[in-house]
Tab-separated table of C-alpha atoms and ligand atoms in Angstrom:
chain	number	residue	atom	x	y	z
A	548	MET	CA	-20.886	22.117	15.556
A	549	ARG	CA	-19.843	19.188	13.371
A	550	HIS	CA	-19.271	15.750	14.898
A	551	ILE	CA	-16.872	12.964	13.902
A	552	LEU	CA	-17.183	9.253	14.635
A	553	ILE	CA	-13.984	7.209	14.361
A	554	ILE	CA	-15.352	3.697	13.881
A	555	GLY	CA	-13.324	0.483	14.171
A	556	ILE	CA	-14.604	-1.795	11.397
A	557	GLY	CA	-12.666	-4.979	12.143
A	558	ALA	CA	-9.770	-6.528	10.282
A	559	GLY	CA	-11.294	-7.731	7.019
A	560	ASN	CA	-14.421	-9.738	7.780
A	561	PRO	CA	-17.565	-7.536	7.538
A	562	GLU	CA	-18.983	-9.686	10.358
A	563	HIS	CA	-16.370	-8.211	12.703
A	564	MET	CA	-18.610	-5.119	12.867
A	565	THR	CA	-20.018	-4.717	16.375
A	566	VAL	CA	-23.597	-3.599	17.047
A	567	GLN	CA	-22.138	-0.344	18.408
A	568	ALA	CA	-20.201	0.182	15.157
A	569	ILE	CA	-23.292	-0.515	13.019
A	570	ASN	CA	-25.338	1.937	15.081
A	571	ALA	CA	-22.571	4.529	14.735
A	572	LEU	CA	-22.520	4.079	10.930
A	573	ASN	CA	-26.210	4.873	10.958
A	574	ARG	CA	-25.695	8.080	12.944
A	575	ALA	CA	-23.493	9.523	10.185
A	576	ASP	CA	-24.610	11.887	7.441
A	577	VAL	CA	-21.378	11.276	5.541
A	578	LEU	CA	-19.184	8.151	5.498
A	579	PHE	CA	-15.552	8.791	4.569
A	580	ILE	CA	-13.792	5.951	2.751
A	581	PRO	CA	-10.013	6.170	2.252
A	582	THR	CA	-8.540	4.745	-0.935
A	583	LYS	CA	-4.908	3.645	-0.930
A	584	GLY	CA	-4.153	2.985	-4.570
A	585	ALA	CA	-4.951	0.080	-6.869
A	586	LYS	CA	-2.922	-2.549	-4.976
A	587	LYS	CA	-4.928	-2.175	-1.809
A	588	ALA	CA	-8.253	-1.697	-3.597
A	589	GLU	CA	-9.593	-4.680	-1.615
A	590	LEU	CA	-9.400	-2.641	1.604
A	591	ALA	CA	-11.664	0.082	0.191
A	592	GLU	CA	-13.882	-2.714	-1.140
A	593	VAL	CA	-14.352	-4.153	2.384
A	594	ARG	CA	-15.436	-0.687	3.584
A	595	ARG	CA	-17.891	-0.344	0.676
A	596	ASP	CA	-19.259	-3.812	1.449
A	597	ILE	CA	-19.720	-2.833	5.114
A	598	CYS	CA	-21.651	0.296	4.114
A	599	ALA	CA	-23.794	-1.669	1.657
A	600	ARG	CA	-24.618	-4.316	4.288
A	601	TYR	CA	-25.237	-2.179	7.336
A	602	VAL	CA	-26.169	1.396	6.393
A	603	THR	CA	-29.930	1.728	6.535
A	604	ARG	CA	-30.206	5.437	7.297
A	605	PRO	CA	-31.925	7.186	4.385
A	606	GLY	CA	-30.014	10.057	2.832
A	607	SER	CA	-26.523	9.339	4.144
A	608	ARG	CA	-23.788	9.445	1.547
A	609	THR	CA	-20.321	8.037	0.998
A	610	VAL	CA	-17.320	10.183	0.125
A	611	GLU	CA	-14.119	8.516	-1.053
A	612	PHE	CA	-10.822	10.339	-0.646
A	613	ALA	CA	-7.238	9.556	-1.610
A	614	VAL	CA	-4.871	9.246	1.344
A	615	PRO	CA	-1.634	11.215	0.734
A	616	MET	CA	1.436	8.991	0.326
A	617	ARG	CA	4.293	9.082	2.859
A	618	ARG	CA	7.594	10.446	1.558
A	619	THR	CA	10.722	8.864	2.953
A	620	GLU	CA	13.650	10.152	0.851
A	621	GLY	CA	16.088	12.327	2.778
A	622	ARG	CA	13.993	12.333	5.967
A	623	SER	CA	14.302	10.546	9.308
A	624	TYR	CA	11.489	8.093	10.138
A	625	THR	CA	9.933	10.523	12.635
A	626	ASP	CA	10.145	13.519	10.301
A	627	SER	CA	8.648	11.507	7.495
A	628	VAL	CA	5.675	10.354	9.635
A	629	ASP	CA	5.152	13.838	11.090
A	630	GLU	CA	5.089	15.406	7.610
A	631	TRP	CA	2.753	12.657	6.381
A	632	HIS	CA	0.324	13.207	9.273
A	633	ALA	CA	0.355	16.945	8.579
A	634	SER	CA	-0.666	16.363	4.966
A	635	ILE	CA	-3.422	13.918	6.001
A	636	ALA	CA	-4.630	16.504	8.545
A	637	THR	CA	-4.955	19.036	5.716
A	638	ALA	CA	-6.875	16.491	3.622
A	639	TYR	CA	-9.229	15.907	6.595
A	640	GLU	CA	-9.738	19.643	7.120
A	641	ASP	CA	-10.698	20.071	3.474
A	642	LEU	CA	-13.077	17.100	3.652
A	643	LEU	CA	-14.783	18.312	6.821
A	644	GLU	CA	-15.213	21.836	5.491
A	645	ARG	CA	-16.404	20.740	2.071
A	646	GLU	CA	-18.562	17.714	2.892
A	647	LEU	CA	-20.079	18.419	6.331
A	648	SER	CA	-22.262	21.329	7.246
A	649	ASP	CA	-22.719	22.648	10.771
A	650	GLY	CA	-24.622	20.129	12.933
A	651	GLN	CA	-23.802	17.172	10.679
A	652	THR	CA	-21.926	13.985	11.601
A	653	GLY	CA	-19.158	12.344	9.585
A	654	ALA	CA	-17.687	8.868	10.083
A	655	PHE	CA	-14.187	7.595	9.396
A	656	LEU	CA	-14.121	3.815	8.916
A	657	VAL	CA	-10.880	2.649	10.492
A	658	TRP	CA	-9.329	-0.767	9.858
A	659	GLY	CA	-9.320	-3.001	12.966
A	660	ASP	CA	-9.415	-0.809	16.042
A	661	PRO	CA	-8.429	2.872	15.959
A	662	MET	CA	-6.125	2.513	19.004
A	663	LEU	CA	-3.787	-0.070	17.480
A	664	TYR	CA	-1.080	1.137	15.085
A	665	ASP	CA	-3.455	3.608	13.513
A	666	SER	CA	-3.123	7.380	13.520
A	667	THR	CA	-6.666	8.524	12.763
A	668	ILE	CA	-7.232	9.625	16.377
A	669	ARG	CA	-3.981	11.605	16.591
A	670	ILE	CA	-4.561	13.191	13.178
A	671	ILE	CA	-8.117	14.191	14.124
A	672	GLU	CA	-6.656	15.719	17.331
A	673	ARG	CA	-4.162	17.601	15.152
A	674	VAL	CA	-6.989	18.950	12.968
A	675	ARG	CA	-8.861	20.088	16.081
A	676	ALA	CA	-5.762	21.782	17.491
A	677	ARG	CA	-5.289	23.754	14.253
A	678	GLY	CA	-8.688	25.348	14.914
A	679	ARG	CA	-9.756	25.806	11.285
A	680	VAL	CA	-12.779	23.479	11.680
A	681	ASP	CA	-14.725	23.157	14.924
A	682	PHE	CA	-15.935	19.655	15.823
A	683	GLY	CA	-16.266	17.050	18.576
A	684	PHE	CA	-15.474	13.358	18.152
A	685	ASP	CA	-16.068	9.864	19.551
A	686	VAL	CA	-14.210	6.581	19.063
A	687	ILE	CA	-15.994	3.261	18.563
A	688	PRO	CA	-13.805	0.176	19.144
A	689	GLY	CA	-13.370	-2.625	16.614
A	690	ILE	CA	-11.943	-6.146	16.325
A	691	THR	CA	-8.170	-5.903	15.796
A	692	SER	CA	-6.020	-8.032	13.514
A	693	LEU	CA	-4.362	-9.339	16.685
A	694	GLN	CA	-7.685	-10.664	17.953
A	695	ALA	CA	-8.406	-12.145	14.518
A	696	LEU	CA	-4.983	-13.860	14.561
A	697	CYS	CA	-5.523	-15.427	17.991
A	698	ALA	CA	-9.056	-16.522	17.068
A	699	SER	CA	-7.930	-18.165	13.817
A	700	HIS	CA	-5.173	-20.059	15.652
A	701	ARG	CA	-7.519	-20.779	18.567
A	702	ILE	CA	-4.971	-19.517	21.124
A	703	PRO	CA	-5.014	-17.109	24.061
A	704	LEU	CA	-2.768	-14.064	23.534
A	705	ASN	CA	-0.790	-14.364	26.771
A	706	LEU	CA	0.669	-17.215	28.784
A	707	VAL	CA	-0.870	-17.452	32.277
A	708	GLY	CA	0.100	-14.344	34.241
A	709	LYS	CA	2.727	-13.305	31.654
A	710	PRO	CA	3.065	-10.027	29.727
A	711	VAL	CA	2.878	-9.519	25.972
A	712	GLU	CA	4.779	-7.013	23.896
A	713	ILE	CA	3.157	-5.603	20.775
A	714	THR	CA	5.815	-4.375	18.402
A	715	THR	CA	6.802	-3.836	14.784
A	716	GLY	CA	9.152	-5.871	12.600
A	717	ARG	CA	11.662	-3.016	12.778
A	718	ARG	CA	11.934	-3.307	16.567
A	719	LEU	CA	11.373	-7.022	17.195
A	720	ALA	CA	15.051	-7.666	17.951
A	721	GLU	CA	14.772	-5.377	20.994
A	722	SER	CA	12.174	-7.563	22.708
A	723	PHE	CA	11.902	-11.226	21.733
A	724	PRO	CA	13.096	-13.636	23.075
A	725	GLU	CA	15.259	-11.879	25.702
A	726	LYS	CA	12.718	-9.438	27.182
A	727	THR	CA	9.313	-11.017	26.594
A	728	ALA	CA	7.872	-14.533	26.353
A	729	THR	CA	5.245	-13.398	23.819
A	730	ALA	CA	5.703	-10.812	21.085
A	731	ALA	CA	2.933	-9.804	18.690
A	732	VAL	CA	4.455	-8.362	15.531
A	733	MET	CA	2.682	-6.023	13.112
A	734	LEU	CA	3.783	-3.855	10.207
A	735	ASP	CA	6.686	-6.152	9.355
A	736	GLY	CA	7.998	-5.508	5.864
A	737	GLU	CA	11.246	-7.342	6.513
A	738	GLN	CA	10.033	-10.637	8.002
A	739	ALA	CA	12.020	-10.003	11.170
A	740	PHE	CA	11.207	-13.490	12.490
A	741	GLN	CA	13.872	-14.837	10.107
A	742	LYS	CA	16.565	-13.462	12.381
A	743	VAL	CA	15.218	-15.063	15.569
A	744	GLU	CA	17.462	-18.009	16.407
A	745	ASP	CA	15.848	-19.838	19.286
A	746	PRO	CA	15.065	-23.559	19.114
A	747	GLU	CA	12.176	-23.173	21.574
A	748	ALA	CA	10.403	-20.314	19.768
A	749	GLU	CA	6.993	-20.962	18.256
A	750	ILE	CA	5.254	-18.807	15.661
A	751	TYR	CA	1.581	-18.229	14.877
A	752	TRP	CA	1.391	-16.380	11.548
A	753	GLY	CA	-1.618	-15.077	9.611
A	754	ALA	CA	-2.187	-13.110	6.400
A	755	TYR	CA	-5.359	-11.519	4.968
A	756	LEU	CA	-7.106	-12.536	8.209
A	757	GLY	CA	-10.878	-12.443	8.134
A	758	THR	CA	-10.984	-12.318	4.334
A	759	PRO	CA	-11.681	-15.198	1.921
A	760	ASP	CA	-7.898	-15.262	1.211
A	761	GLU	CA	-6.900	-15.877	4.839
A	762	ILE	CA	-3.765	-18.012	5.313
A	763	VAL	CA	-2.519	-19.251	8.696
A	764	ILE	CA	0.591	-21.244	9.558
A	765	SER	CA	1.895	-22.216	12.991
A	766	GLY	CA	4.591	-24.370	14.524
A	767	ARG	CA	8.147	-24.365	15.840
A	768	LEU	CA	9.815	-21.348	14.255
A	769	ASP	CA	12.843	-23.228	12.934
A	770	GLU	CA	10.527	-25.831	11.340
A	771	VAL	CA	8.031	-23.492	9.632
A	772	LYS	CA	10.148	-20.387	8.922
A	773	GLU	CA	10.880	-21.334	5.313
A	774	LYS	CA	7.281	-22.354	4.666
A	775	ILE	CA	6.013	-18.966	5.909
A	776	LEU	CA	8.581	-17.106	3.791
A	777	SER	CA	7.698	-18.961	0.587
A	778	THR	CA	3.919	-18.834	1.237
A	779	ARG	CA	4.126	-15.106	1.945
A	780	LYS	CA	6.178	-14.424	-1.184
A	781	GLU	CA	3.838	-16.421	-3.417
A	782	ALA	CA	0.697	-14.779	-1.936
A	783	ARG	CA	2.173	-11.281	-2.230
A	784	GLU	CA	3.029	-11.831	-5.888
A	785	ARG	CA	-0.381	-13.305	-6.678
A	786	MET	CA	-2.419	-10.645	-4.814
A	787	GLY	CA	-0.133	-7.648	-5.445
A	788	TRP	CA	-0.116	-6.760	-1.703
A	789	ILE	CA	-0.069	-8.449	1.682
A	790	MET	CA	-1.041	-7.727	5.274
A	791	ASP	CA	0.324	-10.155	7.818
A	792	ILE	CA	0.763	-10.369	11.568
A	793	TYR	CA	2.303	-12.966	13.856
A	794	LEU	CA	2.873	-13.985	17.408
A	795	LEU	CA	6.181	-15.370	18.647
A	796	ARG	CA	6.095	-17.362	21.844
A	797	LYS	CA	8.572	-19.091	24.084
A	798	GLY	CA	7.777	-21.212	27.129
A	799	ALA	CA	4.466	-22.494	28.436
A	800	ASP	CA	1.679	-21.710	30.880
A	801	PHE	CA	2.816	-22.024	34.512
A	802	ASP	CA	6.547	-21.825	33.637
A	803	ASP	CA	8.399	-19.692	36.139
B	1299	LIG	C1	-1.570	0.183	10.118
B	1299	LIG	S1	-1.748	-1.297	11.015
B	1299	LIG	C2	-3.445	-1.248	11.398
B	1299	LIG	C3	-3.830	-2.198	12.508
B	1299	LIG	C4	-5.318	-2.153	12.809
B	1299	LIG	N1	-5.704	-0.875	13.386
B	1299	LIG	C5	-5.762	-3.270	13.732
B	1299	LIG	O1	-6.479	-2.974	14.716
B	1299	LIG	O2	-5.467	-4.429	13.451
B	1299	LIG	C6	-1.627	-2.472	9.733
B	1299	LIG	C7	-1.033	-3.795	10.210
B	1299	LIG	O3	-2.028	-4.531	10.879
B	1299	LIG	C8	-1.905	-5.910	10.573
B	1299	LIG	N2	-3.161	-6.336	9.912
B	1299	LIG	C9	-4.273	-5.588	9.780
B	1299	LIG	N3	-5.258	-6.290	9.224
B	1299	LIG	C10	-4.765	-7.522	8.988
B	1299	LIG	C11	-5.308	-8.711	8.423
B	1299	LIG	N4	-6.582	-8.760	7.996
B	1299	LIG	N5	-4.510	-9.799	8.349
B	1299	LIG	C12	-3.242	-9.757	8.786
B	1299	LIG	N6	-2.669	-8.673	9.328
B	1299	LIG	C13	-3.418	-7.566	9.435
B	1299	LIG	C14	-0.669	-6.057	9.705
B	1299	LIG	O4	0.433	-6.325	10.539
B	1299	LIG	C15	-0.560	-4.697	9.068
B	1299	LIG	O5	0.762	-4.424	8.680
């Protein structure tokens, strides 16, 4: 039977790799590296750098594959994601059949941690359920962008004894500030923080965390909002892409 390792590689700094992740890399016969087009070439580059630094096993090889693009026209969000996952599942099936022989191990290098806003695990489950290729799999955790954000700002994620909501830009308005004192926001293409009108809200923002291009800004939301927007716009134009994450907070430790 074939075996798959889904390895969390951290959020951009090759030193985020845990000892467990390095050992897992060295159990693999084949390392699968996704490419996401020229704009995000840096992300594939981080994976190549990780392999070059840490893979010591003789004879293992790297296979790069293009990730299918998501189509959105004329589809609901859920239909579009479901269709996209189905096409990635087919790409995975082809890769496993073509690149791994019976008894071999393949590794998928997943950005951050595979449990956080990443679908590799559910797509691998989908491939298994289809039954065309027989394999087992394990998941190796990694440092998430949320951990990298808190570390760079030198803050704890939660206020003492208080909950945190992890959400997307699309759904931020449903949670902060009414329902939660701390919201961590990922996958925000619309800069949803702009619409938060609360004089007490604070923001901790970070882009390209863990990489040499890392930018962090924090402060009272109404005071730094414009600075984040202009910094983000300038960086996105200069780099051709951006990945950013932020934490919105209201209140303090020991508030009731
Ligand atoms: C598809 S999710 C993947 C999250 C990843 N599995 C993790 O554990 O961080 C991509 C989102 O993660 C955040 N992200 C990932 N890496 C980042 C980085 N180095 N700097 C800033 N944000 C990052 C951004 O919000 C981005 O839109």
